[in-house]
Tab-separated table of C-alpha atoms in Angstrom:
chain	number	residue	atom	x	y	z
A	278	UNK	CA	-6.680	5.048	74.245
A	279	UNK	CA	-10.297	4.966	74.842
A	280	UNK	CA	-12.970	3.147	72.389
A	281	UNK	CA	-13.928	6.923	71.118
A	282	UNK	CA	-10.427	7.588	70.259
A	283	UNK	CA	-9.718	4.208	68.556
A	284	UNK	CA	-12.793	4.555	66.515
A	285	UNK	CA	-11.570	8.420	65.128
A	286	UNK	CA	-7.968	6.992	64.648
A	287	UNK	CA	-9.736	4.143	62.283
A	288	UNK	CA	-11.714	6.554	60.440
A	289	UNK	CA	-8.656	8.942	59.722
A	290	UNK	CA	-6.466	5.924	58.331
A	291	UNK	CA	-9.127	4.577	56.526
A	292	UNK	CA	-9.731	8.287	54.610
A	293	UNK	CA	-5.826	7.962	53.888
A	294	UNK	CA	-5.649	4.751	52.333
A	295	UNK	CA	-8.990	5.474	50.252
A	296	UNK	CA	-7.349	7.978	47.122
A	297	UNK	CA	-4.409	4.983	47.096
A	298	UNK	CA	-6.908	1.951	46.671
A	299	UNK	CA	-8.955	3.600	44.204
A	300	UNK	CA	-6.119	5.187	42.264
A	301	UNK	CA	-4.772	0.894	42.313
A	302	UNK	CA	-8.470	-0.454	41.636
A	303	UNK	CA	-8.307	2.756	38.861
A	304	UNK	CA	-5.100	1.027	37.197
A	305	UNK	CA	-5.728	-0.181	33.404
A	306	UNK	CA	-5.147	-3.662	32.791
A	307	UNK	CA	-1.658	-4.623	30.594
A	308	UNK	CA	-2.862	-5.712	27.184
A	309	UNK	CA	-0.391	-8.686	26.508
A	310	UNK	CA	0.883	-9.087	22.950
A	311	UNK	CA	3.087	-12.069	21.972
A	312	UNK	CA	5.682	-12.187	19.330
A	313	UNK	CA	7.390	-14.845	17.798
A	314	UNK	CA	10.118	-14.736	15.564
A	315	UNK	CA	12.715	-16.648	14.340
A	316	UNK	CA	15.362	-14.396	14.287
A	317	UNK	CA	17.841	-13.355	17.542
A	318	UNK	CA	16.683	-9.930	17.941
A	319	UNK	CA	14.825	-6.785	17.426
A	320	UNK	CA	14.966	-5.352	14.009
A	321	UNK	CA	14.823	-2.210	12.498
A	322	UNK	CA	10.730	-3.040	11.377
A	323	UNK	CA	10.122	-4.579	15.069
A	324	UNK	CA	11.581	-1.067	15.984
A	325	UNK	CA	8.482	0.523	13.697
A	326	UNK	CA	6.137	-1.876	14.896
A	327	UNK	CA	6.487	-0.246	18.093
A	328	UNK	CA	6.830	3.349	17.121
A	329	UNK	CA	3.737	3.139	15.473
A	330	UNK	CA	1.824	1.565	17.655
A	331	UNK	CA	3.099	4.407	20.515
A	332	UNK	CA	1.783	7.067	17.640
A	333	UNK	CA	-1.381	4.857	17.942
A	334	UNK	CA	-1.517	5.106	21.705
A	335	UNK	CA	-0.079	1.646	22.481
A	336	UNK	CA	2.642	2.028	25.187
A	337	UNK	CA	4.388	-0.684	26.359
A	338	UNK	CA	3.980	-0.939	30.301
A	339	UNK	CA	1.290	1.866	30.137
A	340	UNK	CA	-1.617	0.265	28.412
A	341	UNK	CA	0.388	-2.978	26.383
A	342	UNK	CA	2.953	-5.172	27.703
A	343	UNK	CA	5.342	-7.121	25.297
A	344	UNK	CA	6.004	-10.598	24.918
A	345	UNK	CA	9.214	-11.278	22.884
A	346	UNK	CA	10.030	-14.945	21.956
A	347	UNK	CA	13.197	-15.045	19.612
A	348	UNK	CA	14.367	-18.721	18.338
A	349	UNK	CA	17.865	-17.335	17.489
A	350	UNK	CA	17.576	-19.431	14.312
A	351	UNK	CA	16.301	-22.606	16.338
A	352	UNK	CA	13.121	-23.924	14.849
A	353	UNK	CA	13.283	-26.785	17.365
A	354	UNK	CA	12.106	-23.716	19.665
A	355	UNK	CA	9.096	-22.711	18.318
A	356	UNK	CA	6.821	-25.187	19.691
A	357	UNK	CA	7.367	-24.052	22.803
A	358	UNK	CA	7.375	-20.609	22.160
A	359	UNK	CA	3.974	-20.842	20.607
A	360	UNK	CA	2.673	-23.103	23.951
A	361	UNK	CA	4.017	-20.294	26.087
A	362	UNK	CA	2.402	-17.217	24.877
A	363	UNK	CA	-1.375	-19.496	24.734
A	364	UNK	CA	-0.446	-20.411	28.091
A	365	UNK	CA	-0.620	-16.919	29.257
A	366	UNK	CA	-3.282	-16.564	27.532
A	367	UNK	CA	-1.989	-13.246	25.535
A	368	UNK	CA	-4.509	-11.212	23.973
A	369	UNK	CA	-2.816	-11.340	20.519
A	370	UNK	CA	0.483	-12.977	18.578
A	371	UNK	CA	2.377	-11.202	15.941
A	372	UNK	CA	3.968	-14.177	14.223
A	373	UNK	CA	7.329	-13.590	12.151
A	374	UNK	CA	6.792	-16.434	9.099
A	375	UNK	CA	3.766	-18.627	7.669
A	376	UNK	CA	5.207	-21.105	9.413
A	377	UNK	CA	4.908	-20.313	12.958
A	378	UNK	CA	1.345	-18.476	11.626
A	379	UNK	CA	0.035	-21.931	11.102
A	380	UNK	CA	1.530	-23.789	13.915
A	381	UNK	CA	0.138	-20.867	16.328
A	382	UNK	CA	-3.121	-21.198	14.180
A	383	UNK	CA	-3.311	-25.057	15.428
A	384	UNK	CA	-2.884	-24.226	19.192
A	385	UNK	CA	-5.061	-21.398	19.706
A	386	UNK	CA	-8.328	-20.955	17.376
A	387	UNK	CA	-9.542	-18.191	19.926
A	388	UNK	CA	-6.199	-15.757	20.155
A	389	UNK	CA	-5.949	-13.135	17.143
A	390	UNK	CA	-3.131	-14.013	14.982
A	391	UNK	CA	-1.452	-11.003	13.274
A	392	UNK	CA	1.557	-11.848	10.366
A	393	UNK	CA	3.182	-8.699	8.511
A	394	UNK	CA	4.434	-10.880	5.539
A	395	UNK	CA	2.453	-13.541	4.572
A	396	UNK	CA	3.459	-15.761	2.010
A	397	UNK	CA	-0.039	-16.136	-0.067
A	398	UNK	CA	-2.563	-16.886	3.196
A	399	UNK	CA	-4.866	-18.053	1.104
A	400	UNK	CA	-2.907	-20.622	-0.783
A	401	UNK	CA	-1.143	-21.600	2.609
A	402	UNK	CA	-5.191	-22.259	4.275
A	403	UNK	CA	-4.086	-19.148	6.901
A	404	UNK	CA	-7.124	-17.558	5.414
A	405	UNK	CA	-10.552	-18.408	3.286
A	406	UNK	CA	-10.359	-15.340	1.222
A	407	UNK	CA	-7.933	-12.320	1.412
A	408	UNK	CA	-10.892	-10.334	2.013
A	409	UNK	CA	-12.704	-12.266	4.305
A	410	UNK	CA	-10.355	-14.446	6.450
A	411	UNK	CA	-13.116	-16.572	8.515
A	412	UNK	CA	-10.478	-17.369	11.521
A	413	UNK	CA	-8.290	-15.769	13.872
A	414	UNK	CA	-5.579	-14.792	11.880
A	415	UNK	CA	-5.005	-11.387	9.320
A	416	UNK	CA	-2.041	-9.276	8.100
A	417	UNK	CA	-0.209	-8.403	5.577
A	418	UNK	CA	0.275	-10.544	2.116
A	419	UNK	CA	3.346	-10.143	0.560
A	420	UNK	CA	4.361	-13.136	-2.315
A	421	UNK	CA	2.329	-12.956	-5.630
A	422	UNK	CA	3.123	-15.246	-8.991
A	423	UNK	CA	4.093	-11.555	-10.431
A	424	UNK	CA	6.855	-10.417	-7.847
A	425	UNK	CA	8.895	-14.133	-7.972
A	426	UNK	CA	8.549	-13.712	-12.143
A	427	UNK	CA	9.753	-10.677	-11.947
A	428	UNK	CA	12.999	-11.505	-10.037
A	429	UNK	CA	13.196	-13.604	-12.883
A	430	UNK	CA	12.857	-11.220	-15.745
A	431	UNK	CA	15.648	-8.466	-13.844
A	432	UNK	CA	18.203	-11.705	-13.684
A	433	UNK	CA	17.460	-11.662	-17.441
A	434	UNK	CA	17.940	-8.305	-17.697
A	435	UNK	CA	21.125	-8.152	-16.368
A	436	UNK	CA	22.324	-11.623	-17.509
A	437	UNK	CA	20.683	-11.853	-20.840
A	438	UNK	CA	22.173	-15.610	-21.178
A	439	UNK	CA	21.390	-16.998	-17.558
A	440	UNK	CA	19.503	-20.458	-17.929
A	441	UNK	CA	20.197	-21.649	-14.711
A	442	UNK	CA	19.007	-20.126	-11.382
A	443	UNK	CA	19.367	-20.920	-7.606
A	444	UNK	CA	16.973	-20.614	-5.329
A	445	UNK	CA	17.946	-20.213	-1.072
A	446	UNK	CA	14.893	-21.211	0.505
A	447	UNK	CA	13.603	-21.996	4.231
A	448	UNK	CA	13.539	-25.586	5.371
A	449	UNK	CA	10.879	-26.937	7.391
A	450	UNK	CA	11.598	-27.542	10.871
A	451	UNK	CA	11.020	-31.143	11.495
A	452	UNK	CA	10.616	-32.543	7.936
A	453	UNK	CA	12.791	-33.029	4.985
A	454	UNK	CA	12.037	-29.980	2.729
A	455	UNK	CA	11.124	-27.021	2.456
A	456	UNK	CA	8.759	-24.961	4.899
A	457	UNK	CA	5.366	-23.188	3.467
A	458	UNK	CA	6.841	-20.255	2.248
A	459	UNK	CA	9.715	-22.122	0.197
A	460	UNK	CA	6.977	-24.154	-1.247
A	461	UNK	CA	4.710	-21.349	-2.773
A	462	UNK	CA	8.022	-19.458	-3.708
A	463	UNK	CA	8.817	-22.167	-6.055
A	464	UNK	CA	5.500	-23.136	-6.857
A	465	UNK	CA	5.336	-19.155	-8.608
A	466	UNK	CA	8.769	-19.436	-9.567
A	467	UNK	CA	7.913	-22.581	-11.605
A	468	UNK	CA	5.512	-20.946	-15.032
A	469	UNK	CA	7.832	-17.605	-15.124
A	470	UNK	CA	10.748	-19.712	-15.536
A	471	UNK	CA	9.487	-22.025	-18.178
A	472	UNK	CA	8.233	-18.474	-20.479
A	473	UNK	CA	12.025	-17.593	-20.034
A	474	UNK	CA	13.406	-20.533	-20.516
A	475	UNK	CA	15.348	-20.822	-17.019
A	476	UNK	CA	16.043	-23.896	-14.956
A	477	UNK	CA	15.492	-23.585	-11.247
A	478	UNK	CA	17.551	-25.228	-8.327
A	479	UNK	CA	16.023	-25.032	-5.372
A	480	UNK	CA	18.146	-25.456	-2.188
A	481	UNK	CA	16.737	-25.823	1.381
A	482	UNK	CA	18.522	-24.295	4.502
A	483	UNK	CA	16.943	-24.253	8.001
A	484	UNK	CA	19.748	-23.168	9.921
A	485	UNK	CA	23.222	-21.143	9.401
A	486	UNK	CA	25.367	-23.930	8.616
A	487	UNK	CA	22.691	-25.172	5.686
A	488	UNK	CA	23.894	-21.873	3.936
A	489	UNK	CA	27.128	-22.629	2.882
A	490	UNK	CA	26.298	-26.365	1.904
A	491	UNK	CA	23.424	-24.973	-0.376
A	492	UNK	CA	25.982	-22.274	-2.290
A	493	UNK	CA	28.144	-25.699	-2.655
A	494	UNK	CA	25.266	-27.682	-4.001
A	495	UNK	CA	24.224	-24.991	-5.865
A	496	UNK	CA	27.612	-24.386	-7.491
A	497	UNK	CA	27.926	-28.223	-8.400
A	498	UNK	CA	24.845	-27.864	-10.162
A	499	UNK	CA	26.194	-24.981	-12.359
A	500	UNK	CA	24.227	-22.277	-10.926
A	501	UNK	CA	24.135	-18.503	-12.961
A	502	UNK	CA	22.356	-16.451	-10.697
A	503	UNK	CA	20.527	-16.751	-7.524
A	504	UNK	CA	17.035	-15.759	-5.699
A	505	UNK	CA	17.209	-15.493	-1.854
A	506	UNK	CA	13.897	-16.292	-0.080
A	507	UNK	CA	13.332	-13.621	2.540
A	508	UNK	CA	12.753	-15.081	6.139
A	509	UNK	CA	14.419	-14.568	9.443
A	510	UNK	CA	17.511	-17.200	8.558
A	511	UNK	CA	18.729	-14.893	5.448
A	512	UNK	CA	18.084	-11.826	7.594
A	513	UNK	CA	20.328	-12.845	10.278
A	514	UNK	CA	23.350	-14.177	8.095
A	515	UNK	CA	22.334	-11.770	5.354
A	516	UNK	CA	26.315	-10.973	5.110
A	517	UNK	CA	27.246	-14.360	5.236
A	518	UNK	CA	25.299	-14.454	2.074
A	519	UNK	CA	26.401	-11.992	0.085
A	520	UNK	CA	29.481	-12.984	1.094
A	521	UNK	CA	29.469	-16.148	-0.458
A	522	UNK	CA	27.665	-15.263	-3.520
A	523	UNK	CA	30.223	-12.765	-3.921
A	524	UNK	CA	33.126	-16.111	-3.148
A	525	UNK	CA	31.019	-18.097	-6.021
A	526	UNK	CA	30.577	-15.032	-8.296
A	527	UNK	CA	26.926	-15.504	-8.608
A	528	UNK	CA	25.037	-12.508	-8.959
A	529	UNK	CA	21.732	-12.679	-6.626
A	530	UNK	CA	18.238	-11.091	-5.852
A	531	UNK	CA	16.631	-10.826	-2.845
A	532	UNK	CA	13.013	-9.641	-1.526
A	533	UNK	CA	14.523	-6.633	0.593
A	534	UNK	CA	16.737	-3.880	0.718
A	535	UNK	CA	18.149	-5.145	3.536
A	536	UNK	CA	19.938	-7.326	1.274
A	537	UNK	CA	21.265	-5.115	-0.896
A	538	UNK	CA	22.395	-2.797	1.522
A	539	UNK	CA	24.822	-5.793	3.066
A	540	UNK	CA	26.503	-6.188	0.143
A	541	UNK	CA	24.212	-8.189	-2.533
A	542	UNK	CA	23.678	-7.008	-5.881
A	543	UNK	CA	19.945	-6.479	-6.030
A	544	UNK	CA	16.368	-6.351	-3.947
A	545	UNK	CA	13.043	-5.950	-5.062
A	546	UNK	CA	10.108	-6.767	-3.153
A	547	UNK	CA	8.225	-4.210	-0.736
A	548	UNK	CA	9.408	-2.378	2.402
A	549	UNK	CA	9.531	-4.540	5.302
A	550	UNK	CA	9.307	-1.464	7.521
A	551	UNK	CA	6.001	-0.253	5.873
A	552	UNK	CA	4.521	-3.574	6.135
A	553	UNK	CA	5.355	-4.158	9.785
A	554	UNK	CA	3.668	-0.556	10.629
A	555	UNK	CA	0.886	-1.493	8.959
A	556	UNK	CA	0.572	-4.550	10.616
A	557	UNK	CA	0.537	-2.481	14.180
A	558	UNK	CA	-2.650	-0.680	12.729
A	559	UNK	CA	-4.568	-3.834	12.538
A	560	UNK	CA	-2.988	-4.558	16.178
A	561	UNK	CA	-4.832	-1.436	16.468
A	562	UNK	CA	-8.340	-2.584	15.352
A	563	UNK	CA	-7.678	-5.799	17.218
A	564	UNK	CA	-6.819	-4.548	20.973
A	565	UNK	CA	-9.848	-1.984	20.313
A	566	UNK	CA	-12.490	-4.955	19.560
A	567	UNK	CA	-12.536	-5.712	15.505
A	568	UNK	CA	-12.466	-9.736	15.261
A	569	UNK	CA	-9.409	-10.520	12.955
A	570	UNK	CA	-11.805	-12.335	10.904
A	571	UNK	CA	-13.750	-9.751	9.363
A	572	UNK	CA	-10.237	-7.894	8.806
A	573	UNK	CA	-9.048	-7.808	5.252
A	574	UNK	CA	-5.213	-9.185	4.489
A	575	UNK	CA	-3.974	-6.005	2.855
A	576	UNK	CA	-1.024	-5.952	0.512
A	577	UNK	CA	1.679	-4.275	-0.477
A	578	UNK	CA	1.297	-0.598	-2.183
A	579	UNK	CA	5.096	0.058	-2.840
A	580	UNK	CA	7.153	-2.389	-4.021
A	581	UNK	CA	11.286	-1.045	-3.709
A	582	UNK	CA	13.973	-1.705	-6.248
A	583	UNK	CA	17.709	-1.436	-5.324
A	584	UNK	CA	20.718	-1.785	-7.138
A	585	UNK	CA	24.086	-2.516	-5.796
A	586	UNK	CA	26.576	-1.010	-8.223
A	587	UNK	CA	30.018	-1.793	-5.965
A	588	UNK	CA	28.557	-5.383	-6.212
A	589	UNK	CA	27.755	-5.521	-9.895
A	590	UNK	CA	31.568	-4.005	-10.849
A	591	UNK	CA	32.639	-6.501	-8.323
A	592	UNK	CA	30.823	-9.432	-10.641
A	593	UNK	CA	31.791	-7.796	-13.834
A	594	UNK	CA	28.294	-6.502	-14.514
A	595	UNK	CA	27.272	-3.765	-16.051
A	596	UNK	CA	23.670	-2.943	-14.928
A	597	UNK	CA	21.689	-1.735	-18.513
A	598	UNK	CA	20.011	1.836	-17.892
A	599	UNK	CA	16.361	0.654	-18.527
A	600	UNK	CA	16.905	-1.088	-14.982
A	601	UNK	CA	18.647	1.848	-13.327
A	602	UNK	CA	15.982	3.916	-14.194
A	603	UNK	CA	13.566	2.062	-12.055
A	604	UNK	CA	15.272	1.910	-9.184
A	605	UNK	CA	14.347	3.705	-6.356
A	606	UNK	CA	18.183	3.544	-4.698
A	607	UNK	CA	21.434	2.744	-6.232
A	608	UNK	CA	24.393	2.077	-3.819
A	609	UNK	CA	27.663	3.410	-5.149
């Protein structure tokens, strides 16, 4: 092959290879989202999370790439977790609890911080203002003083002699107590239940075999009725729960319908599955450029009530009709 031939073999390659090098240098760049939870698994409001953030335009391995981190009900875990996801330098974290919110908050001051259900981000310093959040970190707040005295007053409802009321709440990872959540949980417990007269007894569980130890406790301490924080921990052994409320005939109230629907008597609180698609729209607003500081923590719009009747004839209960009327499901 002479050089003239060479030369015309070059140039024909080259042409070839062009469309395929500028189709790769074409190629949008993954956006990288973390998520941290500390539950064992995708959930049915994970599942809308991604649905609508695909109605959005958010695909994952077409223009977003997940980053799941599950702690299977290890706190021990989440440090790491959390150091993983800033390592790689993700362009945002959806965090599951306050908790990992604030530890995330302390190793990154740069990555947007998105949380579905926060647990009063002002009160827990997530957040200057619910309008105005000053940092890196927005969502969704979900715990005011009126939804925990409200539990209260449908316990009275029901049990119009209850005095004395258990509370399952988060532990904190690494110290004795209770974790940020739990705190402000009781903290807005606390008024409501000296109006009404009630005694609370809090009990801390940070992993599943806290749970039955805290109905034991909670027994021994005479125990009417019970509140059930909502966090990943209750989620995952929501059965075992209701189970042993059931075992200790204590009739209990938890944040979602979730709850209910596994057997316990009665959930009010707002949908988890709303919240979590809203929290994909300020995803939304994040990947296209809005800084998570100048984006409002919204709340809840619809708050769901739902009444396990095979539970309450199971308890001896007989629900009145001025709280069946409100409720937006009753399981037969």
């Amino acid at each position: 092959m002479n050089r003239r031939d060479a030369l015309v073999m070059l140039l024909a390659l080259s042409s070839a290879t062009a469309p395929w090098r500028s189709l790769a240098q074409q190629q949008p760049k993954l956006r990288q989202i973390g998520y941290i939870s500390l539950g064992s698994g995708p959930t049915d409001a994970t599942s809308a999370f991604v649905q609508r953030l695909r109605e959005l335009g958010y695909m994952d391995g077409r223009n977003i790439e997940f980053q799941w981190r599950y702690a299977a009900g290890d706190m021990t875990r989440l440090p790491q977790m959390v150091s993983d996801l800033v390592l790689l330098k993700v362009d945002l974290i959806v965090v599951h609890t306050n908790y990992v919110a604030e530890m995330t908050k302390r190793a990154t001051g740069t990555i947007p911080i998105v949380i579905p259900m926060a647990a009063d981000p002002v009160g827990s310093g997530l957040a200057k203002s619910l309008a105005h959040p000053g940092g890196n970190v927005t969502g969704l707040s979900v715990m005011t003083p009126e939804l925990a005295g409200k539990k209260l007053q449908f316990l009275r409802e029901i049990i119009p002699d209850v005095r004395r009321v258990g509370v399952l709440a988060l532990a904190h990872a690494t110290e004795p107590g209770f974790a940020t959540g739990a705190r402000l949980l009781l903290d807005q417990l606390r008024q409501p239940a000296q109006q009404l007269g009630i005694a609370i007894l809090p009990q801390a569980a940070g992993v599943a075999s806290d749970i039955a130890k805290a109905f034991a406790a909670m027994h021994r301490e005479g125990a009417e009725a019970l509140i059930v924080q909502a966090n990943a921990l209750t989620y995952d052994h929501r059965n075992l729960i209701a189970e042993l409320a059931a075992r200790r005939h204590l009739p209990a109230i938890y944040d979602m319908k979730y709850a209910a629907e596994a057997g316990g008597l009665i959930a009010y609180g707002p949908s988890v599955v709303e919240m979590y698609r809203r929290s994909a729209e300020l995803v939304g607003k994040i990947l296209k450029g809005a800084n998570p500081a100048d984006i409002p923590f919204e709340q809840p719009n619809k708050y769901e009530l739902v009444i396990n009747l095979k539970c309450a004839k199971a308890l001896g209960l007989t629900i009145p009709p001025t709280v069946l009327l409100r409720a937006d499901q009753v399981i037969e």
